[in-house]
Amino acid sequence: GFEQRSSLQLFFALPSGPLQPLGPAHSPKDHIIAGGGAYRHWREPMTHGFEHTGSRLWFSIPKNVALKELSRLVAVVFPMTPNMGFVEVVHKPDKKAKDYDPTKRRRRKEIHRELFFETFPTIGVEPHLADRPEATLPGIHYLWRTSHHDEFNLELQPGEIYEKRMPYAFAEYFGRFEKSGAVLFPPPACYKFYENKVALTELFQASNVLMPETWVFSSLADAMGRRDQVHLPVVLKDPYGYSS
């Protein structure tokens, strides 16, 4: 809304006079045309890439004094983004990744990293980089992105399912980056639900999130015993992993 704090404050001065603030910011066009110092500024939508966008400014001077009569027009810009950082990607391919194409997976991570670093300058951010938990700084908001299953080699206990154990490894490891007082987004704790459809279903049900009717069966006998509850059509899903 127009009442929100602006990231730009304008000042003007008449010859031999002090700087005086203009405002209010975020004013509608008819208020600006009427004069009095109202102004608004905005950034054009990105339609052809960052280099084709620009900022625009409409402003007025009290009593509609002509610009040529001013001695100074000053703009003070306040950064609206918090101090930001980036957690460098982890690349320790497991056996599955090596069997497929670990180089391709690494390239994919590097592409995503470059997309982040192309975006940071557009909001005036020079991110702090952290490649290990002890490298983070308190008060910094770090962006990070995991990439499928090749971050960790997990030692599984007999009967353990990799896709069920792996999200907890993500949450535990990247949670260490917040020990310093740093803040990660997305929150590492949310990765406990990554590719775990059972835990996510329980979370949605406990939180009263609207979703299609869902049944979780612990065994074939459980499924057969409740078959009268299930009505076609249905989608069958593996409880862990991202495939249906």
XYZ file of C-alpha atoms in Angstrom:
244
model
C 0.000 0.000 0.000
C 0.996 3.646 -0.332
C 1.420 3.966 3.448
C 4.407 1.596 3.470
C 7.937 2.799 4.139
C 9.819 3.781 1.014
C 13.312 2.662 0.020
C 13.825 6.127 -1.518
C 13.622 9.525 0.156
C 13.745 12.708 -1.930
C 14.944 16.138 -0.771
C 14.951 19.510 -2.520
C 16.495 22.898 -1.819
C 15.848 26.375 -3.121
C 18.787 28.732 -3.666
C 20.418 29.553 -0.322
C 17.874 27.336 1.442
C 18.214 24.093 3.421
C 17.366 20.638 2.163
C 13.692 19.845 2.678
C 12.098 16.376 2.418
C 9.519 15.568 -0.217
C 6.610 13.240 0.409
C 4.562 11.310 1.037
C 6.110 8.453 -0.889
C 3.994 5.889 -2.793
C 1.454 8.588 -3.631
C -1.192 8.103 -6.338
C -0.710 9.938 -9.629
C -3.410 12.588 -9.041
C -1.744 13.618 -5.758
C 1.567 14.045 -7.553
C 0.011 16.140 -10.327
C -1.561 18.381 -7.674
C 1.913 19.215 -6.362
C 2.927 19.481 -2.742
C 5.951 17.199 -2.886
C 4.239 13.836 -3.322
C 6.134 11.160 -5.251
C 6.261 7.481 -6.125
C 8.858 5.157 -7.618
C 8.775 1.663 -9.038
C 10.744 -0.849 -11.055
C 9.531 -2.065 -14.409
C 8.612 -5.764 -14.691
C 11.308 -8.075 -16.021
C 10.232 -9.244 -19.474
C 13.523 -9.518 -21.377
C 16.161 -10.061 -18.690
C 17.676 -7.891 -15.980
C 19.533 -5.574 -18.360
C 16.256 -4.388 -19.928
C 14.585 -3.210 -16.732
C 14.720 0.220 -15.193
C 13.452 2.284 -12.281
C 10.884 5.029 -12.749
C 10.092 8.083 -10.616
C 7.195 10.551 -10.547
C 7.555 13.478 -8.170
C 6.343 16.996 -7.523
C 7.732 20.076 -5.779
C 5.685 22.054 -3.228
C 3.684 24.773 -5.002
C 4.868 23.196 -8.266
C 8.047 25.257 -8.250
C 9.887 24.826 -11.565
C 12.915 22.547 -11.519
C 15.147 25.283 -12.890
C 14.504 27.276 -9.710
C 15.915 24.534 -7.468
C 19.508 24.507 -6.309
C 19.534 20.809 -5.385
C 17.488 17.671 -5.737
C 18.818 14.809 -3.605
C 17.756 11.147 -3.455
C 18.727 8.939 -0.500
C 18.306 5.205 -1.111
C 17.755 2.814 1.788
C 18.554 -0.856 1.138
C 15.490 -2.976 1.842
C 17.180 -6.371 1.684
C 18.736 -7.952 4.789
C 22.396 -8.910 4.902
C 22.497 -11.970 2.701
C 24.768 -14.919 2.046
C 24.959 -18.103 0.039
C 25.824 -21.612 1.169
C 28.100 -23.144 -1.416
C 26.765 -26.350 -2.928
C 27.944 -29.669 -1.572
C 29.114 -32.146 -4.190
C 30.069 -35.536 -2.849
C 28.490 -37.984 -5.303
C 27.303 -41.255 -3.854
C 27.511 -44.566 -5.681
C 24.184 -44.013 -7.393
C 25.354 -40.701 -8.825
C 28.608 -42.251 -10.026
C 26.714 -45.053 -11.724
C 24.731 -42.474 -13.642
C 26.510 -39.221 -14.507
C 28.059 -37.290 -11.580
C 29.500 -34.705 -13.971
C 26.026 -33.870 -15.259
C 24.763 -33.485 -11.694
C 27.664 -31.171 -10.862
C 26.935 -29.021 -13.913
C 23.318 -28.720 -12.827
C 24.389 -27.429 -9.410
C 26.781 -24.939 -10.992
C 24.008 -23.631 -13.262
C 21.698 -23.062 -10.295
C 24.532 -21.328 -8.433
C 25.145 -18.928 -11.331
C 21.436 -18.067 -11.466
C 21.611 -16.987 -7.829
C 24.721 -14.891 -8.494
C 23.146 -13.199 -11.494
C 20.204 -12.195 -9.302
C 22.050 -10.864 -6.238
C 23.361 -7.663 -7.945
C 19.868 -6.728 -9.142
C 18.827 -6.159 -5.515
C 22.102 -4.572 -4.472
C 23.455 -7.580 -2.587
C 27.009 -8.842 -2.341
C 26.504 -12.162 -0.561
C 28.727 -13.627 2.093
C 29.820 -17.125 1.059
C 29.943 -20.079 3.437
C 31.172 -23.533 2.455
C 31.028 -25.127 5.924
C 28.891 -24.629 9.050
C 31.522 -22.721 11.032
C 31.901 -20.167 8.206
C 28.462 -18.592 8.637
C 28.008 -15.242 10.407
C 25.273 -14.262 12.874
C 22.426 -12.193 11.485
C 23.118 -13.110 7.850
C 20.285 -14.632 5.803
C 21.766 -17.406 3.654
C 20.144 -18.909 0.600
C 20.999 -22.500 -0.207
C 19.875 -25.257 -2.480
C 20.373 -28.961 -2.124
C 20.443 -31.139 -5.196
C 18.749 -34.495 -5.031
C 20.582 -37.457 -3.466
C 24.270 -36.945 -4.079
C 25.197 -34.707 -1.136
C 25.985 -37.466 1.331
C 27.107 -41.041 1.535
C 24.950 -42.528 4.262
C 25.855 -45.613 6.243
C 22.505 -47.391 6.477
C 21.529 -49.846 9.160
C 20.022 -53.185 8.045
C 16.459 -52.569 6.874
C 16.868 -48.769 6.598
C 15.565 -47.055 3.458
C 17.932 -44.518 1.913
C 15.181 -42.133 0.754
C 13.683 -42.193 4.265
C 16.979 -41.564 6.066
C 18.451 -39.027 3.638
C 16.126 -36.038 4.429
C 17.096 -36.210 8.101
C 20.762 -36.068 7.077
C 20.021 -32.888 5.101
C 18.168 -31.298 8.022
C 20.887 -32.217 10.538
C 23.873 -31.134 8.435
C 22.504 -27.846 7.105
C 20.996 -27.095 10.506
C 24.585 -26.733 11.756
C 24.948 -23.634 9.538
C 22.467 -21.853 11.836
C 24.389 -22.560 15.053
C 26.230 -19.241 14.671
C 22.968 -17.265 14.627
C 22.730 -17.274 10.846
C 19.355 -17.854 9.172
C 18.995 -20.267 6.256
C 16.222 -20.252 3.694
C 14.569 -22.600 3.193
C 14.748 -23.620 6.869
C 16.827 -26.813 7.108
C 14.283 -28.377 9.480
C 11.696 -28.486 6.694
C 13.858 -31.025 4.855
C 12.673 -33.689 7.285
C 9.615 -33.809 5.020
C 11.638 -33.921 1.783
C 10.509 -36.923 -0.291
C 8.724 -38.330 2.772
C 5.075 -38.500 1.715
C 4.021 -40.200 4.962
C 5.441 -37.452 7.209
C 4.128 -34.731 4.892
C 0.636 -36.249 4.915
C 0.673 -36.371 8.723
C 1.848 -32.738 8.846
C -0.933 -31.585 6.498
C -3.571 -33.516 8.417
C -2.406 -32.130 11.772
C -2.370 -28.597 10.306
C -5.781 -28.923 8.628
C -4.309 -28.270 5.186
C -6.791 -29.006 2.422
C -5.622 -31.908 0.274
C -7.102 -34.861 -1.611
C -8.290 -37.746 0.550
C -5.207 -39.780 1.406
C -4.660 -43.243 2.872
C -1.386 -44.489 4.326
C -1.053 -48.271 4.513
C 1.692 -49.862 6.582
C 1.447 -53.288 4.917
C -0.446 -55.308 2.330
C -2.633 -56.734 5.076
C -3.432 -53.198 6.284
C -4.345 -52.141 2.733
C -6.561 -55.185 2.154
C -8.289 -54.676 5.499
C -9.254 -51.092 4.530
C -9.934 -51.595 0.840
C -13.595 -50.624 1.257
C -12.471 -47.103 2.273
C -10.721 -46.470 -1.044
C -12.708 -45.161 -3.988
C -11.457 -44.949 -7.570
C -9.834 -43.107 -9.196
C -6.706 -43.079 -7.018
C -2.998 -42.334 -7.457
C -0.612 -44.873 -5.922
C 2.611 -43.459 -4.546
C 5.767 -44.886 -3.050
C 5.921 -43.464 0.520
C 9.516 -42.258 0.091
C 11.102 -40.633 -2.929
C 9.564 -38.371 -5.561
C 8.082 -40.930 -7.961
C 4.439 -42.046 -8.162
